[in-house]
JSON list of C-alpha atoms in Angstrom, two decimals:
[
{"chain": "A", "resi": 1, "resn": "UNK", "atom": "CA", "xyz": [0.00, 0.00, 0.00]},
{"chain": "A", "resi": 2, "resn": "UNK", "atom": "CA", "xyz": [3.15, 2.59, 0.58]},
{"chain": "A", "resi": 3, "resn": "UNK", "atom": "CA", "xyz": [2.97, 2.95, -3.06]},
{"chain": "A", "resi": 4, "resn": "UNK", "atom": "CA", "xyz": [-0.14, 4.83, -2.83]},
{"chain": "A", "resi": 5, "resn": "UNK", "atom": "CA", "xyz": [-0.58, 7.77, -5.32]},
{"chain": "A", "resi": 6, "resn": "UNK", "atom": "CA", "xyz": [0.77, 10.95, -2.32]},
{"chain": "A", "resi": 7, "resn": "UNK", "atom": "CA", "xyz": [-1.93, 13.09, -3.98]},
{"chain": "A", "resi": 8, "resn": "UNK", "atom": "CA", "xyz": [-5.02, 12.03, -3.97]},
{"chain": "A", "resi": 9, "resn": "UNK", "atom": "CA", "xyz": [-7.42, 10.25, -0.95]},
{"chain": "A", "resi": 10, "resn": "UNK", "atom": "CA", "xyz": [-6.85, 6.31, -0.99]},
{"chain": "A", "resi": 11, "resn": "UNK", "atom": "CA", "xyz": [-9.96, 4.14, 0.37]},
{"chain": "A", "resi": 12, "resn": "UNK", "atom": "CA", "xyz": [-9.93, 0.55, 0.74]},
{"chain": "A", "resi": 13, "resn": "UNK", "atom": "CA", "xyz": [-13.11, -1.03, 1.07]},
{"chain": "A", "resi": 14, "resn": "UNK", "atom": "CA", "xyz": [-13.57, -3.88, 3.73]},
{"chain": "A", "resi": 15, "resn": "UNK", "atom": "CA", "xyz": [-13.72, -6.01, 0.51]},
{"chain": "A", "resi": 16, "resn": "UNK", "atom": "CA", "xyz": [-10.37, -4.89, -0.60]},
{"chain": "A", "resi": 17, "resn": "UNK", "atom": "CA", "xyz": [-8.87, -5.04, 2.53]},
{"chain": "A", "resi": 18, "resn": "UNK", "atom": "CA", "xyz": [-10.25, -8.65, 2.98]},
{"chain": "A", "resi": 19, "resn": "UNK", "atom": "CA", "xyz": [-8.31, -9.41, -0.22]},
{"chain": "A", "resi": 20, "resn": "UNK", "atom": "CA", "xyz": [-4.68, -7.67, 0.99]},
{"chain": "A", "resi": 21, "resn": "UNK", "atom": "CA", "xyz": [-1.85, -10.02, 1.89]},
{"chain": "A", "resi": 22, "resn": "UNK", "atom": "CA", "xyz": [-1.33, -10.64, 5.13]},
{"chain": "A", "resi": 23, "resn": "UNK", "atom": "CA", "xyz": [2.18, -12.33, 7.02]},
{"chain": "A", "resi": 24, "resn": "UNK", "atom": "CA", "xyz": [2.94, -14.25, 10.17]},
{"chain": "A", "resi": 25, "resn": "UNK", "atom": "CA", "xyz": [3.99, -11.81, 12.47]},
{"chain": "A", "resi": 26, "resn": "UNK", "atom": "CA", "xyz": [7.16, -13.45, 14.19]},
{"chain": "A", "resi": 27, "resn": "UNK", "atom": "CA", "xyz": [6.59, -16.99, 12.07]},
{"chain": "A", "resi": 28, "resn": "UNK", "atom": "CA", "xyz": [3.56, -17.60, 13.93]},
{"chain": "A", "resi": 29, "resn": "UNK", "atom": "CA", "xyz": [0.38, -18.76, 11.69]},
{"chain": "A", "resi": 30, "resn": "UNK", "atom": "CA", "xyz": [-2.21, -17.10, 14.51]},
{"chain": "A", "resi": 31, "resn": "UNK", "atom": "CA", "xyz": [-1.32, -14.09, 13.98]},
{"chain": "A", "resi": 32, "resn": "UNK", "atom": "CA", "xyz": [-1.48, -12.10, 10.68]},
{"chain": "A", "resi": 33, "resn": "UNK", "atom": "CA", "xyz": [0.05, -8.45, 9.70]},
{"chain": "A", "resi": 34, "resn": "UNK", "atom": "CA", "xyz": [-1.64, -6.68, 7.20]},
{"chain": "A", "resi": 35, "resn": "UNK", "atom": "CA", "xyz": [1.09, -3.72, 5.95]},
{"chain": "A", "resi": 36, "resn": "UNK", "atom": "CA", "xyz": [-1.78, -0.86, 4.99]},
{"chain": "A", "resi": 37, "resn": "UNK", "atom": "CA", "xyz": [0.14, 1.74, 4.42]},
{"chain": "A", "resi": 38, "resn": "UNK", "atom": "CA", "xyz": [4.50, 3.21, 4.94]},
{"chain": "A", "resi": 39, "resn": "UNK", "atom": "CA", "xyz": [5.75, 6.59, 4.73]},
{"chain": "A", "resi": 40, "resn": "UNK", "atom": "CA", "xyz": [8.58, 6.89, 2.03]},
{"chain": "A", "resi": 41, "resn": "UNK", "atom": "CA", "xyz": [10.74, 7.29, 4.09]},
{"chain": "A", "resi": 42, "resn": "UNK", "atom": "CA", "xyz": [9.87, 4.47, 6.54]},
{"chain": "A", "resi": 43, "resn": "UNK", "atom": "CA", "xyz": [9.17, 6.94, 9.58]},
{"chain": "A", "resi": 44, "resn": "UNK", "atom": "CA", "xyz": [5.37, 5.47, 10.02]},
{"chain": "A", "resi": 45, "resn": "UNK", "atom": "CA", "xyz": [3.79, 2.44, 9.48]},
{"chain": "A", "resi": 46, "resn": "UNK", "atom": "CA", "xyz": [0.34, 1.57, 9.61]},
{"chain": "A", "resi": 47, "resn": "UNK", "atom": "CA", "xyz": [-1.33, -2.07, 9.58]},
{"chain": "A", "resi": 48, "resn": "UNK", "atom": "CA", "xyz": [-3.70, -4.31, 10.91]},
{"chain": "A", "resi": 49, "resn": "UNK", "atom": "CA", "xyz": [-2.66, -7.31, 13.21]},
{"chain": "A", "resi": 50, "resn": "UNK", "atom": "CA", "xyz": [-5.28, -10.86, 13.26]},
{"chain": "A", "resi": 51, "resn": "UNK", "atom": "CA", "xyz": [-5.41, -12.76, 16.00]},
{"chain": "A", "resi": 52, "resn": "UNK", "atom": "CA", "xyz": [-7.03, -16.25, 16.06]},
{"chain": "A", "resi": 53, "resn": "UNK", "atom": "CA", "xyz": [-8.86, -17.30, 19.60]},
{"chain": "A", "resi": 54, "resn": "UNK", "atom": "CA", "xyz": [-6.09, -17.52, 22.19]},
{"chain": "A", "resi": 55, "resn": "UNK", "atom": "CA", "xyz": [-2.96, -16.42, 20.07]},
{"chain": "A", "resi": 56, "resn": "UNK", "atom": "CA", "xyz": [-0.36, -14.86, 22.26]},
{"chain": "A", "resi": 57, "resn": "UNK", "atom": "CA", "xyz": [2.37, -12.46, 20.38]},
{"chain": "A", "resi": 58, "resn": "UNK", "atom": "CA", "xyz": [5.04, -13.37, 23.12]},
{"chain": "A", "resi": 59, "resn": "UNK", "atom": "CA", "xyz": [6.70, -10.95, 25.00]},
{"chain": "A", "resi": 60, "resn": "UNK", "atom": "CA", "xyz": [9.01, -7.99, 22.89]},
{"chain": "A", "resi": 61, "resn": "UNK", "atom": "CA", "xyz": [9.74, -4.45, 23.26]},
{"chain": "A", "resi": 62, "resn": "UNK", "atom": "CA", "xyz": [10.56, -1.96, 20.53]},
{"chain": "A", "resi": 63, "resn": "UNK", "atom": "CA", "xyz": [13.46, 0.15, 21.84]},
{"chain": "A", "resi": 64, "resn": "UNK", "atom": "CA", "xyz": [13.66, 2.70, 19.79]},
{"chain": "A", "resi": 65, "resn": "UNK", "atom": "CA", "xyz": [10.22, 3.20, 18.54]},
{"chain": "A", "resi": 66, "resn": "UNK", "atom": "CA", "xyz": [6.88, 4.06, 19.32]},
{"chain": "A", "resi": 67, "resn": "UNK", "atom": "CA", "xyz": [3.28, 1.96, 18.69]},
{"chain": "A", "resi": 68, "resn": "UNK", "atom": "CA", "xyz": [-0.29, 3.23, 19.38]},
{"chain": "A", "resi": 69, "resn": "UNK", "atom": "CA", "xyz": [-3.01, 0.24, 19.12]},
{"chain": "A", "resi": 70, "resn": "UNK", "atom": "CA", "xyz": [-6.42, 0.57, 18.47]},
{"chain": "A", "resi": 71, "resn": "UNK", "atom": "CA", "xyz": [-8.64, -2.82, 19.37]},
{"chain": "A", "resi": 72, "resn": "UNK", "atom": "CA", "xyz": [-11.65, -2.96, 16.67]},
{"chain": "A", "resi": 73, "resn": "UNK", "atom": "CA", "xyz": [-12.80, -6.44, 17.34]},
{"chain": "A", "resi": 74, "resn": "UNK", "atom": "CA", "xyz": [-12.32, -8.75, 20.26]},
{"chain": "A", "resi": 75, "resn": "UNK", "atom": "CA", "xyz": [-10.98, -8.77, 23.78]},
{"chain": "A", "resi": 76, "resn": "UNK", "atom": "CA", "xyz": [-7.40, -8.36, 24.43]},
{"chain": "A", "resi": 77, "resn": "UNK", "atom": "CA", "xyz": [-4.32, -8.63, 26.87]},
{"chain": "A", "resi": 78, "resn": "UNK", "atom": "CA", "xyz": [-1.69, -6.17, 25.92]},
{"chain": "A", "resi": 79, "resn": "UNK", "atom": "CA", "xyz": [1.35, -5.74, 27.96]},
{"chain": "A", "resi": 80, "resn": "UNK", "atom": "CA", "xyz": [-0.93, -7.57, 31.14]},
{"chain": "A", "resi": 81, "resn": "UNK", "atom": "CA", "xyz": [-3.58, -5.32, 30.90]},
{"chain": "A", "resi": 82, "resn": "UNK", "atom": "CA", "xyz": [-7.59, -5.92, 29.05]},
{"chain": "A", "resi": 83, "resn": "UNK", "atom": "CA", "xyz": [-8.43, -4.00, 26.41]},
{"chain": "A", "resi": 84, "resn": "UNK", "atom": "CA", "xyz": [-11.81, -4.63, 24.63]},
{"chain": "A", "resi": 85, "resn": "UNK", "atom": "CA", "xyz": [-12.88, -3.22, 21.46]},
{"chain": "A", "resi": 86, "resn": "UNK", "atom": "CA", "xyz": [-12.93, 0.62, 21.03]},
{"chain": "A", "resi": 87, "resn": "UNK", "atom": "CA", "xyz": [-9.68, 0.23, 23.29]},
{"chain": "A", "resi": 88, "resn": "UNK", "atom": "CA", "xyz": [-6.87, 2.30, 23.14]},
{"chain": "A", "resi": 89, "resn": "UNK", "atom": "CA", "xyz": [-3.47, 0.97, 23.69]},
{"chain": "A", "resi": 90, "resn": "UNK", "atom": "CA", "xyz": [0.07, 3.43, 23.48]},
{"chain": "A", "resi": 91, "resn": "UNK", "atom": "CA", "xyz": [3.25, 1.07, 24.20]},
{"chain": "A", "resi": 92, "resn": "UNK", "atom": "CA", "xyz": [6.32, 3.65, 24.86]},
{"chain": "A", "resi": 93, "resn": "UNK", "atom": "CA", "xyz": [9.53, 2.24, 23.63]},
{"chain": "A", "resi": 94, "resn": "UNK", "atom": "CA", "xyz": [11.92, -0.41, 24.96]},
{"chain": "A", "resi": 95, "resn": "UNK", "atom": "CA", "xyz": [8.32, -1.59, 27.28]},
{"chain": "A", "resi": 96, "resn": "UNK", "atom": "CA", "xyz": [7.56, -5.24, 26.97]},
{"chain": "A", "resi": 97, "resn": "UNK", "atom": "CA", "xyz": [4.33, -5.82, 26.12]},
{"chain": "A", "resi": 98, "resn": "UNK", "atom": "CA", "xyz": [3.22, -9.82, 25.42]},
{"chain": "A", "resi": 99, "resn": "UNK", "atom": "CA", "xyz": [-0.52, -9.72, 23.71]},
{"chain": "A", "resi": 100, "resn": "UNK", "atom": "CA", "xyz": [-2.31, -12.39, 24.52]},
{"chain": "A", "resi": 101, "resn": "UNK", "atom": "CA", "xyz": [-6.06, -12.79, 22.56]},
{"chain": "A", "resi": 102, "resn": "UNK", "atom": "CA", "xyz": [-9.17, -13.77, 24.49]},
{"chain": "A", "resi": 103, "resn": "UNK", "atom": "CA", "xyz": [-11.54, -16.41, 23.16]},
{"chain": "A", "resi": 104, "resn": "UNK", "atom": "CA", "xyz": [-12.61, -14.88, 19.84]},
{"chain": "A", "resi": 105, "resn": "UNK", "atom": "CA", "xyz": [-10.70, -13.60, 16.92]},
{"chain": "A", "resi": 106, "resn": "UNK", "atom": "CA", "xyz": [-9.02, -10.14, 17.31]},
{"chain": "A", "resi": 107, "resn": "UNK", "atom": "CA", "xyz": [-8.47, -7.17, 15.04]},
{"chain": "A", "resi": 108, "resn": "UNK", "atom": "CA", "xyz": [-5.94, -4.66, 16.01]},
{"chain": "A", "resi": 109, "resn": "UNK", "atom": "CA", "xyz": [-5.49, -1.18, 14.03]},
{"chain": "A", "resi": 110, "resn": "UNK", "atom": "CA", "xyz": [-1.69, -0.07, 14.52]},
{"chain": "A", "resi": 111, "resn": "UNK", "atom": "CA", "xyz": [0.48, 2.99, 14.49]},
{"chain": "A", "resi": 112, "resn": "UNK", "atom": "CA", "xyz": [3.96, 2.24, 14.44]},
{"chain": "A", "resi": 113, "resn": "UNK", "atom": "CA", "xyz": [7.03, 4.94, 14.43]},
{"chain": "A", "resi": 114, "resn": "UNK", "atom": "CA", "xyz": [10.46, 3.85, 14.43]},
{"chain": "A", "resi": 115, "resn": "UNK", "atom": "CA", "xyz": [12.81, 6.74, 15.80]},
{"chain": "A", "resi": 116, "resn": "UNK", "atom": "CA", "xyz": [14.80, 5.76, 13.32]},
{"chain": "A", "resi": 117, "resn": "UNK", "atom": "CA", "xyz": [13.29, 5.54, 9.27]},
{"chain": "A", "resi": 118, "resn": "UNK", "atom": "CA", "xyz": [16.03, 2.37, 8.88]},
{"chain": "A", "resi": 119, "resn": "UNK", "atom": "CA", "xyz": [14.39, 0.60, 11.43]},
{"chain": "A", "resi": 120, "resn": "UNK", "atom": "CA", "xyz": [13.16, -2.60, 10.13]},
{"chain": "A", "resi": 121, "resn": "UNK", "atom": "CA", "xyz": [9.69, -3.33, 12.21]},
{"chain": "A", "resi": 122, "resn": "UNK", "atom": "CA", "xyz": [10.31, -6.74, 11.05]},
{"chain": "A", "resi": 123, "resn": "UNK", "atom": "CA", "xyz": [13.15, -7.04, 14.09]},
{"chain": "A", "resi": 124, "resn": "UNK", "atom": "CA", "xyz": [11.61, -7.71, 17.42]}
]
């Protein structure tokens, strides 16, 4: 999606978005990354992470960059606290935080900013 025309509004439909590629995040099946969009120069990505029923994303910190979660569907354990949808989540650098999901499927909306634009968020 970071090849998105820089001039003109970009919508993807929940069709289209259905359709986009998704990866393991961290070689695990249960949980999917969908890259929606990258700033050129690398500062800012934004994505969606799936969760199956009772995935966990072990323990990992981030230590030089920032990540603000949004929780659209499901319930939540982020860093040992519940979030539910329409929760807010902001995980400061270098701060564990282990997300484990609760008996349904979870959708998470993410804002992630490496400190540094070289910063591969592929490296936990």
């Amino acid at each position: 999606m970071s090849d998105a025309p820089q001039d003109k509004v970009t919508v993807l439909s929940a069709e289209a978005l259905a359709q986009l590629k998704s990866f393991p995040l961290h070689g695990d099946e249960r949980l999917q990354n969908k890259l929606l969009w990258k700033s050129p120069n690398g500062d800012t990505i934004v994505g969606l992470i799936q969760m199956a029923p009772g995935a966990r994303d072990v323990g990992h910190n981030h230590p030089s960059a920032t990540q603000h979660t949004w929780v659209v569907d499901g319930t939540v354990s982020i860093g040992g606290v519940e979030a539910t949808a329409g929760s807010y989540a902001f995980v400061p650098p270098g701060v564990d935080h282990e997300t484990i999901a609760g008996d349904e499927p979870v959708t998470m909306f993410y804002l992630y900013q490496p400190f540094a634009p070289e910063h591969d968020h592929h490296d936990h």
